[in-house]
Amino acid sequence: MHSPRASYKIRQVSDLTGANEFLLRAWENRYSAFTPARTKTGRRLYSETDVLKAQALVTLTKQGVRIGEIAQLDLGNLNKLIKKSSALNVALDSNILVKHIITSANQFNWPEVHHLILREKQKATPLHWIHGLITPLLAEIGRQVNAGLISITQEHILSAIIKEHVVSQSGERRTKKNGPRIILAAPEGDFHELGILIAKRIANELGANTLFLGPHMPMSELAAICVRYKATHLLMTSNFQTPNGAKAGYLKFLNFLDRTLDSKVTLWLAGANALKYPLSLKRPFKTFNSFNVYEEEVRKCLE
């Protein structure tokens, strides 16, 4: 039994989807993509679902998917394929943009680097911009530095440009009064701050209360501020490395915080040292290996 909403003529379907009438008939006769209703005179009548399915088939076949592989799928599964394909295209676009930014940096064309990052920032929401461009860009910068393809000077300039765009934002975000109170810092001896700046931006976009203390924080002062701010969470990133000393210094710092902070304060740990050493703490803690995982945890705390 056909849907009573089967009221679109084949010419209307063609106009709405961009698939010509010959193609629609071929998809029906050869691949059983549709089973349209018929008028008393034999003319095809398509339902609204048929129209949406035709649009989905047009989208996927333009992307190179073979009609024979998708013609008999229902609308829900077709939309899932489109969503997956769109995510892949975004990733490919991001990779191309990252390569363009790195090429411009290698040419010391800093105005172009600014322009490319700002253009993408204006096109996307802050969180999509961070995950879609900034995160893969930072990863590529790291690879380039390790391979000796980018100098320390170029890395510092790139980091400064990224930092400028991460910090700048239009308008103030409303924070949730009963939400988590997050302090963000790096331990004494660690002067890396870009990661915690990005983490702060993510938390602020979600509506969390944050206090950015920055890098090189002495452990006693950090513990005291956690009390005064009534922190519920302390995010500490640690990437510093010193011969035969980084591990002892990092673990000593954590041990002090674990013994000193209120038991209700949860430690959030990120950075190379957090991922490198196995930890056993008395208080709740969580280690993050990506900004995506961190964002998910902040969202949970805000629920």
Tab-separated table of C-alpha atoms in Angstrom, residues 129-254:
chain	number	residue	atom	x	y	z
A	129	TRP	CA	37.701	25.352	14.639
A	130	ILE	CA	39.769	23.967	17.514
A	131	HIS	CA	39.160	20.311	16.688
A	132	GLY	CA	39.099	20.707	12.915
A	133	LEU	CA	42.136	22.938	12.400
A	134	ILE	CA	44.102	23.855	15.517
A	135	THR	CA	44.540	20.321	16.874
A	136	PRO	CA	45.785	18.783	13.585
A	137	LEU	CA	47.921	21.886	12.951
A	138	LEU	CA	49.666	21.530	16.322
A	139	ALA	CA	50.263	17.836	15.653
A	140	GLU	CA	51.820	18.623	12.275
A	141	ILE	CA	53.989	21.369	13.769
A	142	GLY	CA	55.287	18.828	16.275
A	143	ARG	CA	56.100	16.349	13.523
A	144	GLN	CA	57.832	19.015	11.461
A	145	VAL	CA	59.954	20.140	14.422
A	146	ASN	CA	60.973	16.565	15.296
A	147	ALA	CA	61.952	15.958	11.678
A	148	GLY	CA	64.033	19.137	11.603
A	149	LEU	CA	61.859	20.683	8.889
A	150	ILE	CA	60.782	23.675	10.999
A	151	SER	CA	63.162	25.748	13.092
A	152	ILE	CA	62.551	26.635	16.731
A	153	THR	CA	62.013	30.232	15.646
A	154	GLN	CA	59.315	29.199	13.176
A	155	GLU	CA	57.664	27.021	15.827
A	156	HIS	CA	57.598	29.926	18.284
A	157	ILE	CA	56.089	32.301	15.714
A	158	LEU	CA	53.455	29.758	14.715
A	159	SER	CA	52.599	29.105	18.364
A	160	ALA	CA	52.299	32.844	19.030
A	161	ILE	CA	49.922	33.282	16.083
A	162	ILE	CA	47.784	30.334	17.161
A	163	LYS	CA	47.760	31.600	20.755
A	164	GLU	CA	46.574	35.014	19.611
A	165	HIS	CA	43.618	33.494	17.781
A	166	VAL	CA	42.757	31.070	20.598
A	167	VAL	CA	42.659	33.833	23.199
A	168	SER	CA	40.654	36.318	21.133
A	169	GLN	CA	36.905	35.768	21.155
A	170	SER	CA	33.823	37.838	20.526
A	171	GLY	CA	31.625	38.465	23.554
A	172	GLU	CA	31.486	36.797	26.936
A	173	ARG	CA	30.087	33.328	27.466
A	174	ARG	CA	27.543	32.697	30.197
A	175	THR	CA	28.816	30.303	32.822
A	176	LYS	CA	26.742	27.834	34.786
A	177	LYS	CA	26.621	28.843	38.442
A	178	ASN	CA	26.524	25.277	39.720
A	179	GLY	CA	28.965	23.940	37.164
A	180	PRO	CA	32.571	22.844	37.728
A	181	ARG	CA	35.185	25.385	38.770
A	182	ILE	CA	38.289	24.514	36.796
A	183	ILE	CA	41.794	25.811	37.451
A	184	LEU	CA	44.270	25.402	34.579
A	185	ALA	CA	48.026	25.467	35.097
A	186	ALA	CA	51.402	23.938	34.267
A	187	PRO	CA	53.924	23.035	37.006
A	188	GLU	CA	56.969	25.040	37.923
A	189	GLY	CA	59.655	24.515	35.312
A	190	ASP	CA	57.165	23.985	32.488
A	191	PHE	CA	56.688	27.069	30.334
A	192	HIS	CA	54.255	25.568	27.788
A	193	GLU	CA	50.903	27.360	27.893
A	194	LEU	CA	49.216	26.860	24.520
A	195	GLY	CA	47.598	23.567	25.535
A	196	ILE	CA	46.025	24.992	28.680
A	197	LEU	CA	44.874	28.079	26.764
A	198	ILE	CA	43.039	25.816	24.306
A	199	ALA	CA	41.609	23.798	27.204
A	200	LYS	CA	40.359	27.008	28.826
A	201	ARG	CA	38.710	28.127	25.574
A	202	ILE	CA	36.934	24.788	25.229
A	203	ALA	CA	35.652	24.898	28.817
A	204	ASN	CA	34.499	28.520	28.436
A	205	GLU	CA	32.630	27.727	25.220
A	206	LEU	CA	30.766	24.988	27.094
A	207	GLY	CA	29.862	27.321	29.976
A	208	ALA	CA	32.272	26.162	32.690
A	209	ASN	CA	33.880	28.506	35.229
A	210	THR	CA	37.639	28.658	34.703
A	211	LEU	CA	40.682	30.280	36.245
A	212	PHE	CA	43.764	30.308	34.030
A	213	LEU	CA	46.977	30.414	36.065
A	214	GLY	CA	49.291	29.629	33.182
A	215	PRO	CA	52.697	27.955	33.152
A	216	HIS	CA	55.480	27.715	35.735
A	217	MET	CA	53.262	27.542	38.841
A	218	PRO	CA	54.937	26.680	42.169
A	219	MET	CA	53.116	23.778	43.804
A	220	SER	CA	52.480	25.504	47.142
A	221	GLU	CA	50.915	28.549	45.466
A	222	LEU	CA	48.854	26.374	43.152
A	223	ALA	CA	47.439	24.438	46.110
A	224	ALA	CA	46.607	27.670	47.962
A	225	ILE	CA	44.754	29.140	44.967
A	226	CYS	CA	42.718	25.947	44.578
A	227	VAL	CA	41.420	26.536	48.110
A	228	ARG	CA	40.644	30.224	47.580
A	229	TYR	CA	38.928	29.645	44.237
A	230	LYS	CA	36.969	26.682	45.638
A	231	ALA	CA	38.121	24.623	42.693
A	232	THR	CA	36.333	21.386	41.850
A	233	HIS	CA	38.885	20.409	39.190
A	234	LEU	CA	42.535	21.163	38.539
A	235	LEU	CA	43.747	20.646	34.991
A	236	MET	CA	47.511	20.391	34.938
A	237	THR	CA	49.478	19.905	31.747
A	238	SER	CA	53.113	18.856	31.841
A	239	ASN	CA	55.466	18.580	28.888
A	240	PHE	CA	58.810	19.630	30.362
A	241	GLN	CA	61.764	17.259	30.037
A	242	THR	CA	65.067	17.487	31.893
A	243	PRO	CA	67.723	14.752	31.860
A	244	ASN	CA	67.165	12.342	34.758
A	245	GLY	CA	64.926	14.866	36.463
A	246	ALA	CA	61.596	15.292	34.680
A	247	LYS	CA	60.008	12.168	36.113
A	248	ALA	CA	61.029	12.881	39.721
A	249	GLY	CA	59.980	16.518	39.480
A	250	TYR	CA	56.607	15.720	37.922
A	251	LEU	CA	55.736	12.938	40.337
A	252	LYS	CA	56.869	14.997	43.320
A	253	PHE	CA	54.565	17.806	42.170
A	254	LEU	CA	51.618	15.405	41.826
